[in-house]
Amino acid sequence: MPALFPASCSTAARDWVAGAIATIEADFNRSADTHLIPFPMPGHPGIDVYLKDESSHPTGSLKHRLARSLFLYALANGWLQEGTTVIEASSGSTAVSEAYFARLLGLPFIAVMPTCTSPEKIAAIEFQGARCHLVDDPGAINAESARLARELGGHFMDQFTYAERATDWRANNNIAESIFKQMAQEPHPVPHWIICGAGTGGTSATLGRYVRYRRNDTRVLCVDPEHSVFYDYYRGCVEGRPDCGRVLAVGSGIEGIGRPRVEASFIPQCVDAMVKVPDALSLAAMRHVSARLGRRVGGSTGTNFVGVLEAARRMREAGLAGSIVTILCDSGDRYAHSYYSPAWYAQQGIDIERADAIIAAAVRGDALAGVSLAQMRPGCLD
């Protein structure tokens, strides 16, 4: 008879994991889907724009989906047990959402984040009973998270590695499936473009995989903020010279998206085109969307909207009609001390009036007099 090795965990441990998964699934069952909001653009006739409002999740952002997937992935893999300290490297929103799920399961949670993270996000994390561990160097939060996990015997959730694989991209109400179900009764039910940012790369991977799996003609446009490596890495991949070793000395000025280094969860082959957006235009677009909706949105939504304007302009110039969907990532209430503070703009030296004028002209469909909203790769947004 072959030797029988003892079980890797006790019956009680397996029972705790089963109960934890049931708790997360019950929480999901209590939650409604997020809204898909039409966003009229009279300057671009024949092109219908929609915002997928992820700010309506219980933790207020797109990262709620990711946090749920990461916890289920870790539980199914046997990485979490009763009493395990959960640690995450996050600029804010992922940590807010993961802190929510950790509290749901009664697990300690530590968020490792840059010292420049908005005080509103820090307060939201601490509200969930979690602890914030601040690091001066944004590029060091992963290494610091891994160190804490070793010292405490905890688990480093590592969103930047596992985001693209933790989400079930075929179904299970991921964001792509939700978008297509909600678009079913619209004049152009299959979007010409879906536009998203890259923080971990998990959302762009999910969208790109889903549209290929469902054999849709939709293409995925990924927007990257000014201080981030994803666009340059993607450009190198398109041109046959990928360089995943580049590291920036500064972090992204748009919280939640952009990274100083290429992350494992960013899959360039899942993206059909990329744009790089100056921070000033991201924030001007954020203000425009906020004014049109009558409520504040975050900076990453502004970056997404610049992608919408570029895609819409290219479609219009090519004589194409159709729909564009992008993501309203989170509420602007988390950025009262930065993106919605006149003093902050003065400190950053950002020319608000010029940026607002450029966005207003693009929304109207006016020629931009040689001003480009964004750098593009591969230049085929038609």
Short mmCIF file of C-alpha atoms in Angstrom, two decimals:
data_model
loop_
_atom_site.label_atom_id
_atom_site.label_comp_id
_atom_site.label_asym_id
_atom_site.label_seq_id
_atom_site.Cartn_x
_atom_site.Cartn_y
_atom_site.Cartn_z
CA MET A 1 0.00 0.00 0.00
CA PRO A 2 1.30 3.50 -0.80
CA ALA A 3 2.09 5.76 2.13
CA LEU A 4 -0.69 8.18 3.08
CA PHE A 5 0.58 11.59 4.07
CA PRO A 6 -1.33 13.44 6.77
CA ALA A 7 -3.74 16.19 5.76
CA SER A 8 -2.14 19.60 5.22
CA CYS A 9 -4.71 21.23 7.46
CA SER A 10 -7.16 20.09 10.13
CA THR A 11 -10.88 19.59 9.70
CA ALA A 12 -11.44 22.67 11.84
CA ALA A 13 -9.22 24.74 9.53
CA ARG A 14 -11.08 23.49 6.46
CA ASP A 15 -14.36 24.31 8.16
CA TRP A 16 -13.15 27.85 8.90
CA VAL A 17 -12.19 28.36 5.24
CA ALA A 18 -15.58 27.04 4.11
CA GLY A 19 -17.32 29.41 6.50
CA ALA A 20 -15.18 32.35 5.34
CA ILE A 21 -16.04 31.70 1.69
CA ALA A 22 -19.73 31.41 2.57
CA THR A 23 -19.52 34.72 4.43
CA ILE A 24 -18.03 36.50 1.41
CA GLU A 25 -20.54 34.93 -0.97
CA ALA A 26 -23.42 35.98 1.31
CA ASP A 27 -22.07 39.53 1.35
CA PHE A 28 -21.96 39.50 -2.45
CA ASN A 29 -25.53 38.16 -2.60
CA ARG A 30 -26.70 41.13 -0.52
CA SER A 31 -25.12 43.62 -2.92
CA ALA A 32 -26.73 45.03 -6.05
CA ASP A 33 -24.85 45.50 -9.32
CA THR A 34 -23.34 48.89 -10.07
CA HIS A 35 -25.08 51.34 -12.40
CA LEU A 36 -24.30 52.03 -16.06
CA ILE A 37 -24.85 55.76 -16.60
CA PRO A 38 -25.41 57.33 -20.05
CA PHE A 39 -23.17 60.36 -20.52
CA PRO A 40 -24.40 62.49 -23.45
CA MET A 41 -21.72 63.99 -25.74
CA PRO A 42 -23.53 66.29 -28.21
CA GLY A 43 -20.22 67.23 -29.82
CA HIS A 44 -19.84 63.64 -31.00
CA PRO A 45 -23.13 62.69 -32.70
CA GLY A 46 -23.70 58.99 -33.23
CA ILE A 47 -21.33 58.06 -30.41
CA ASP A 48 -22.96 56.96 -27.14
CA VAL A 49 -20.84 57.14 -23.98
CA TYR A 50 -21.55 55.26 -20.74
CA LEU A 51 -19.93 55.35 -17.30
CA LYS A 52 -19.85 52.11 -15.29
CA ASP A 53 -20.27 53.55 -11.78
CA GLU A 54 -18.08 51.43 -9.52
CA SER A 55 -18.28 54.03 -6.74
CA SER A 56 -21.58 52.47 -5.62
CA HIS A 57 -19.90 49.35 -4.20
CA PRO A 58 -20.03 48.99 -0.38
CA THR A 59 -16.43 50.23 -0.14
CA GLY A 60 -16.89 52.93 -2.75
CA SER A 61 -14.62 51.91 -5.63
CA LEU A 62 -13.79 49.54 -8.46
CA LYS A 63 -11.33 47.82 -6.11
CA HIS A 64 -14.19 46.18 -4.22
CA ARG A 65 -14.43 43.59 -7.01
CA LEU A 66 -10.68 42.97 -6.89
CA ALA A 67 -10.59 42.64 -3.09
CA ARG A 68 -13.40 40.09 -3.13
CA SER A 69 -11.63 38.06 -5.81
CA LEU A 70 -8.28 38.22 -4.00
CA PHE A 71 -9.78 36.99 -0.74
CA LEU A 72 -11.61 34.12 -2.43
CA TYR A 73 -8.44 33.20 -4.33
CA ALA A 74 -6.35 33.22 -1.15
CA LEU A 75 -8.93 31.18 0.75
CA ALA A 76 -9.29 28.61 -2.03
CA ASN A 77 -5.50 28.30 -2.20
CA GLY A 78 -5.26 27.67 1.53
CA TRP A 79 -3.24 30.84 2.14
CA LEU A 80 -5.59 32.29 4.77
CA GLN A 81 -6.51 30.67 8.05
CA GLU A 82 -8.29 31.83 11.15
CA GLY A 83 -6.24 34.63 12.75
CA THR A 84 -3.96 35.22 9.74
CA THR A 85 -2.76 38.82 9.46
CA VAL A 86 -3.49 40.07 5.94
CA ILE A 87 -1.05 42.61 4.46
CA GLU A 88 -1.43 44.56 1.22
CA ALA A 89 0.61 47.10 -0.73
CA SER A 90 -1.87 49.75 -1.81
CA SER A 91 -2.21 53.45 -2.55
CA GLY A 92 -5.59 53.44 -0.87
CA SER A 93 -8.71 52.07 -2.56
CA THR A 94 -7.62 48.42 -2.68
CA ALA A 95 -6.66 48.65 0.97
CA VAL A 96 -10.06 50.16 1.85
CA SER A 97 -11.81 47.26 0.14
CA GLU A 98 -9.50 44.56 1.51
CA ALA A 99 -9.86 46.00 5.02
CA TYR A 100 -13.62 45.59 4.61
CA PHE A 101 -13.31 41.90 3.77
CA ALA A 102 -10.72 41.28 6.47
CA ARG A 103 -13.07 42.80 9.01
CA LEU A 104 -15.90 40.65 7.62
CA LEU A 105 -13.78 37.55 8.35
CA GLY A 106 -12.35 38.78 11.65
CA LEU A 107 -8.78 38.94 10.32
CA PRO A 108 -6.19 41.61 11.23
CA PHE A 109 -5.26 43.82 8.26
CA ILE A 110 -2.27 46.10 7.57
CA ALA A 111 -2.18 48.45 4.58
CA VAL A 112 1.30 49.40 3.38
CA MET A 113 1.03 52.63 1.40
CA PRO A 114 2.93 55.74 0.35
CA THR A 115 3.01 58.61 2.84
CA CYS A 116 1.40 60.84 0.18
CA THR A 117 -1.87 58.84 0.26
CA SER A 118 -4.87 61.09 0.87
CA PRO A 119 -5.96 61.40 4.52
CA GLU A 120 -9.51 60.51 3.47
CA LYS A 121 -8.33 57.08 2.26
CA ILE A 122 -6.29 56.51 5.41
CA ALA A 123 -9.37 57.35 7.50
CA ALA A 124 -11.51 54.96 5.41
CA ILE A 125 -9.03 52.12 6.01
CA GLU A 126 -8.79 52.78 9.73
CA PHE A 127 -12.58 52.96 9.93
CA GLN A 128 -12.61 49.26 9.01
CA GLY A 129 -10.41 48.49 12.01
CA ALA A 130 -7.21 48.15 9.95
CA ARG A 131 -3.74 49.61 10.50
CA CYS A 132 -1.89 51.82 8.00
CA HIS A 133 1.87 51.40 7.59
CA LEU A 134 3.24 54.39 5.65
CA VAL A 135 6.36 54.24 3.46
CA ASP A 136 8.22 57.25 2.02
CA ASP A 137 9.29 55.50 -1.20
CA PRO A 138 6.26 54.45 -3.31
CA GLY A 139 8.43 51.90 -5.09
CA ALA A 140 9.20 50.11 -1.82
CA ILE A 141 5.69 49.19 -0.68
CA ASN A 142 5.84 45.66 -2.13
CA ALA A 143 9.13 44.82 -0.46
CA GLU A 144 7.96 46.30 2.83
CA SER A 145 4.72 44.29 2.65
CA ALA A 146 6.64 41.07 2.07
CA ARG A 147 8.93 41.89 5.02
CA LEU A 148 5.99 42.48 7.35
CA ALA A 149 4.36 39.23 6.24
CA ARG A 150 7.54 37.29 7.07
CA GLU A 151 7.96 38.96 10.44
CA LEU A 152 4.32 38.53 11.49
CA GLY A 153 3.71 35.14 9.93
CA GLY A 154 0.96 36.77 7.89
CA HIS A 155 -0.08 36.68 4.25
CA PHE A 156 0.93 39.31 1.70
CA MET A 157 -2.09 39.52 -0.62
CA ASP A 158 0.07 41.01 -3.43
CA GLN A 159 -2.55 42.55 -5.72
CA PHE A 160 0.09 43.49 -8.29
CA THR A 161 0.91 39.83 -8.90
CA TYR A 162 -2.43 38.10 -8.44
CA ALA A 163 -5.03 40.57 -9.72
CA GLU A 164 -5.11 39.19 -13.27
CA ARG A 165 -5.48 35.56 -12.14
CA ALA A 166 -7.77 35.94 -9.12
CA THR A 167 -10.75 37.19 -11.16
CA ASP A 168 -12.88 34.68 -13.05
CA TRP A 169 -12.75 36.46 -16.43
CA ARG A 170 -15.22 34.10 -18.15
CA ALA A 171 -18.24 34.89 -15.98
CA ASN A 172 -19.22 35.12 -12.29
CA ASN A 173 -20.44 38.70 -12.70
CA ASN A 174 -17.05 40.20 -13.38
CA ILE A 175 -17.06 43.80 -14.59
CA ALA A 176 -16.94 42.79 -18.27
CA GLU A 177 -19.92 40.46 -18.03
CA SER A 178 -21.83 43.12 -16.09
CA ILE A 179 -21.14 45.77 -18.75
CA PHE A 180 -22.35 43.60 -21.63
CA LYS A 181 -25.52 42.55 -19.79
CA GLN A 182 -26.36 46.17 -19.03
CA MET A 183 -25.63 47.26 -22.60
CA ALA A 184 -27.96 44.63 -24.11
CA GLN A 185 -30.90 47.01 -24.68
CA GLU A 186 -28.86 50.02 -25.83
CA PRO A 187 -28.76 51.30 -29.46
CA HIS A 188 -25.19 49.97 -29.85
CA PRO A 189 -25.12 47.01 -27.44
CA VAL A 190 -21.59 45.88 -28.30
CA PRO A 191 -19.21 48.71 -27.34
CA HIS A 192 -16.70 49.83 -29.95
CA TRP A 193 -14.30 50.61 -27.10
CA ILE A 194 -14.11 49.86 -23.40
CA ILE A 195 -11.67 52.18 -21.64
CA CYS A 196 -9.94 51.57 -18.34
CA GLY A 197 -6.82 52.51 -16.43
CA ALA A 198 -4.06 50.22 -15.20
CA GLY A 199 -3.10 50.01 -11.56
CA THR A 200 -2.52 46.31 -11.16
CA GLY A 201 -3.58 45.51 -14.72
CA GLY A 202 -6.29 43.19 -13.46
CA THR A 203 -9.20 45.11 -14.98
CA SER A 204 -7.64 45.44 -18.43
CA ALA A 205 -6.79 41.72 -18.37
CA THR A 206 -10.34 40.77 -17.39
CA LEU A 207 -11.87 42.99 -20.07
CA GLY A 208 -9.48 41.85 -22.79
CA ARG A 209 -9.90 38.17 -22.00
CA TYR A 210 -13.69 38.40 -21.77
CA VAL A 211 -14.22 40.12 -25.12
CA ARG A 212 -11.98 37.58 -26.85
CA TYR A 213 -13.65 34.67 -25.08
CA ARG A 214 -17.11 35.96 -26.10
CA ARG A 215 -15.82 36.72 -29.62
CA ASN A 216 -16.94 40.35 -29.49
CA ASP A 217 -15.56 43.07 -31.74
CA THR A 218 -15.02 45.35 -28.75
CA ARG A 219 -11.51 46.64 -28.23
CA VAL A 220 -9.87 47.60 -24.95
CA LEU A 221 -8.14 50.97 -24.63
CA CYS A 222 -5.92 51.30 -21.57
CA VAL A 223 -5.06 54.78 -20.26
CA ASP A 224 -1.89 55.47 -18.31
CA PRO A 225 -1.15 58.58 -16.22
CA GLU A 226 1.84 60.81 -16.67
CA HIS A 227 4.15 59.20 -14.10
CA SER A 228 3.79 55.51 -14.88
CA VAL A 229 5.73 52.86 -16.81
CA PHE A 230 2.87 50.87 -18.34
CA TYR A 231 2.56 52.94 -21.53
CA ASP A 232 6.30 52.78 -22.26
CA TYR A 233 6.36 49.05 -21.54
CA TYR A 234 3.39 48.51 -23.86
CA ARG A 235 5.03 50.64 -26.54
CA GLY A 236 8.16 48.53 -26.27
CA CYS A 237 6.12 45.32 -26.58
CA VAL A 238 4.36 46.61 -29.72
CA GLU A 239 7.70 47.57 -31.24
CA GLY A 240 9.32 44.27 -30.33
CA ARG A 241 11.60 45.59 -27.58
CA PRO A 242 9.84 44.90 -24.26
CA ASP A 243 11.59 46.20 -21.15
CA CYS A 244 9.98 45.13 -17.89
CA GLY A 245 12.90 46.38 -15.78
CA ARG A 246 12.30 50.12 -16.03
CA VAL A 247 11.63 51.86 -12.70
CA LEU A 248 10.55 55.48 -12.16
CA ALA A 249 11.81 57.57 -9.27
CA VAL A 250 8.35 59.02 -8.55
CA GLY A 251 4.92 57.51 -8.10
CA SER A 252 1.78 58.29 -10.08
CA GLY A 253 0.08 61.62 -9.48
CA ILE A 254 -3.30 59.97 -10.13
CA GLU A 255 -4.11 57.76 -7.18
CA GLY A 256 -5.23 54.22 -7.97
CA ILE A 257 -3.68 53.93 -11.44
CA GLY A 258 -0.17 54.02 -12.83
CA ARG A 259 2.90 52.34 -11.34
CA PRO A 260 6.61 53.19 -11.09
CA ARG A 261 7.47 49.67 -12.30
CA VAL A 262 5.89 47.03 -14.53
CA GLU A 263 3.70 44.70 -12.48
CA ALA A 264 3.16 40.99 -13.11
CA SER A 265 -0.62 41.44 -13.46
CA PHE A 266 -0.33 43.80 -16.43
CA ILE A 267 -0.77 41.68 -19.57
CA PRO A 268 -0.04 43.86 -22.63
CA GLN A 269 -1.52 41.31 -25.04
CA CYS A 270 -4.96 41.85 -23.44
CA VAL A 271 -4.91 45.53 -24.51
CA ASP A 272 -5.65 46.77 -28.04
CA ALA A 273 -4.28 50.31 -27.61
CA MET A 274 -2.90 52.60 -24.94
CA VAL A 275 -2.81 56.33 -24.30
CA LYS A 276 -0.60 58.29 -21.93
CA VAL A 277 -2.42 61.20 -20.31
CA PRO A 278 -0.87 64.30 -18.68
CA ASP A 279 -2.03 64.70 -15.09
CA ALA A 280 -3.35 68.21 -15.70
CA LEU A 281 -5.75 66.89 -18.35
CA SER A 282 -6.80 63.93 -16.18
CA LEU A 283 -7.81 66.34 -13.44
CA ALA A 284 -9.52 68.75 -15.85
CA ALA A 285 -11.53 65.82 -17.24
CA MET A 286 -12.32 64.79 -13.65
CA ARG A 287 -13.73 68.26 -12.96
CA HIS A 288 -15.77 68.16 -16.19
CA VAL A 289 -17.33 64.79 -15.38
CA SER A 290 -18.04 65.92 -11.81
CA ALA A 291 -19.78 69.07 -13.02
CA ARG A 292 -21.90 67.11 -15.50
CA LEU A 293 -22.92 64.46 -12.94
CA GLY A 294 -23.43 66.88 -10.06
CA ARG A 295 -21.11 64.90 -7.78
CA ARG A 296 -17.39 64.48 -7.34
CA VAL A 297 -15.47 61.70 -9.04
CA GLY A 298 -11.84 60.68 -8.57
CA GLY A 299 -8.82 61.49 -10.70
CA SER A 300 -8.63 58.07 -12.37
CA THR A 301 -12.13 58.62 -13.78
CA GLY A 302 -10.75 61.77 -15.38
CA THR A 303 -7.90 59.82 -16.95
CA ASN A 304 -10.44 57.35 -18.32
CA PHE A 305 -12.52 60.19 -19.74
CA VAL A 306 -9.56 61.60 -21.65
CA GLY A 307 -9.35 58.15 -23.26
CA VAL A 308 -13.04 58.44 -24.14
CA LEU A 309 -12.45 61.80 -25.83
CA GLU A 310 -9.56 60.45 -27.90
CA ALA A 311 -11.48 57.33 -28.94
CA ALA A 312 -14.60 59.37 -29.78
CA ARG A 313 -12.58 61.81 -31.88
CA ARG A 314 -10.98 58.99 -33.84
CA MET A 315 -14.35 57.29 -34.38
CA ARG A 316 -15.91 60.55 -35.56
CA GLU A 317 -13.05 61.26 -37.97
CA ALA A 318 -13.46 57.74 -39.40
CA GLY A 319 -17.22 58.25 -39.81
CA LEU A 320 -18.06 55.53 -37.27
CA ALA A 321 -21.07 55.36 -34.97
CA GLY A 322 -21.16 53.21 -31.85
CA SER A 323 -20.78 53.11 -28.11
CA ILE A 324 -17.92 53.67 -25.68
CA VAL A 325 -17.95 52.44 -22.09
CA THR A 326 -15.56 53.59 -19.40
CA ILE A 327 -15.32 53.23 -15.64
CA LEU A 328 -16.23 55.71 -12.93
CA CYS A 329 -13.70 54.31 -10.48
CA ASP A 330 -14.45 56.04 -7.18
CA SER A 331 -15.88 59.11 -5.50
CA GLY A 332 -14.01 62.38 -5.42
CA ASP A 333 -14.85 62.80 -1.74
CA ARG A 334 -11.66 60.88 -0.96
CA TYR A 335 -9.59 63.67 -2.55
CA ALA A 336 -10.91 66.79 -0.84
CA HIS A 337 -7.40 67.72 0.35
CA SER A 338 -5.82 67.29 -3.09
CA TYR A 339 -7.73 67.17 -6.38
CA TYR A 340 -10.53 69.39 -5.06
CA SER A 341 -8.32 71.89 -3.21
CA PRO A 342 -7.27 75.12 -5.01
CA ALA A 343 -4.24 75.34 -2.72
CA TRP A 344 -3.07 71.90 -3.85
CA TYR A 345 -3.16 72.97 -7.51
CA ALA A 346 -1.12 76.05 -6.69
CA GLN A 347 1.47 73.91 -4.91
CA GLN A 348 1.67 71.55 -7.90
CA GLY A 349 1.95 74.40 -10.41
CA ILE A 350 -0.92 73.06 -12.53
CA ASP A 351 -2.55 75.49 -14.99
CA ILE A 352 -6.23 74.75 -14.34
CA GLU A 353 -7.67 77.23 -16.85
CA ARG A 354 -5.67 75.93 -19.82
CA ALA A 355 -6.40 72.29 -19.00
CA ASP A 356 -10.12 73.01 -18.56
CA ALA A 357 -10.21 74.81 -21.92
CA ILE A 358 -8.57 71.86 -23.71
CA ILE A 359 -11.06 69.39 -22.25
CA ALA A 360 -14.03 71.66 -22.99
CA ALA A 361 -12.92 71.98 -26.63
CA ALA A 362 -12.52 68.21 -26.94
CA VAL A 363 -16.00 67.62 -25.49
CA ARG A 364 -17.48 70.07 -27.99
CA GLY A 365 -15.68 68.27 -30.79
CA ASP A 366 -13.65 71.36 -31.71
CA ALA A 367 -10.26 71.11 -33.37
CA LEU A 368 -7.57 71.35 -30.73
CA ALA A 369 -5.23 73.61 -32.69
CA GLY A 370 -2.39 71.12 -32.63
CA VAL A 371 -2.83 70.20 -28.97
CA SER A 372 -2.83 66.43 -28.46
CA LEU A 373 -4.78 65.10 -25.52
CA ALA A 374 -2.55 62.08 -25.17
CA GLN A 375 0.24 60.04 -26.64
CA MET A 376 -1.04 56.89 -28.31
CA ARG A 377 0.10 53.37 -29.11
CA PRO A 378 -0.36 51.74 -31.55
CA GLY A 379 -2.08 54.77 -33.37
CA CYS A 380 -5.01 52.72 -34.66
CA LEU A 381 -8.03 54.01 -32.79
CA ASP A 382 -10.33 53.77 -35.81
#
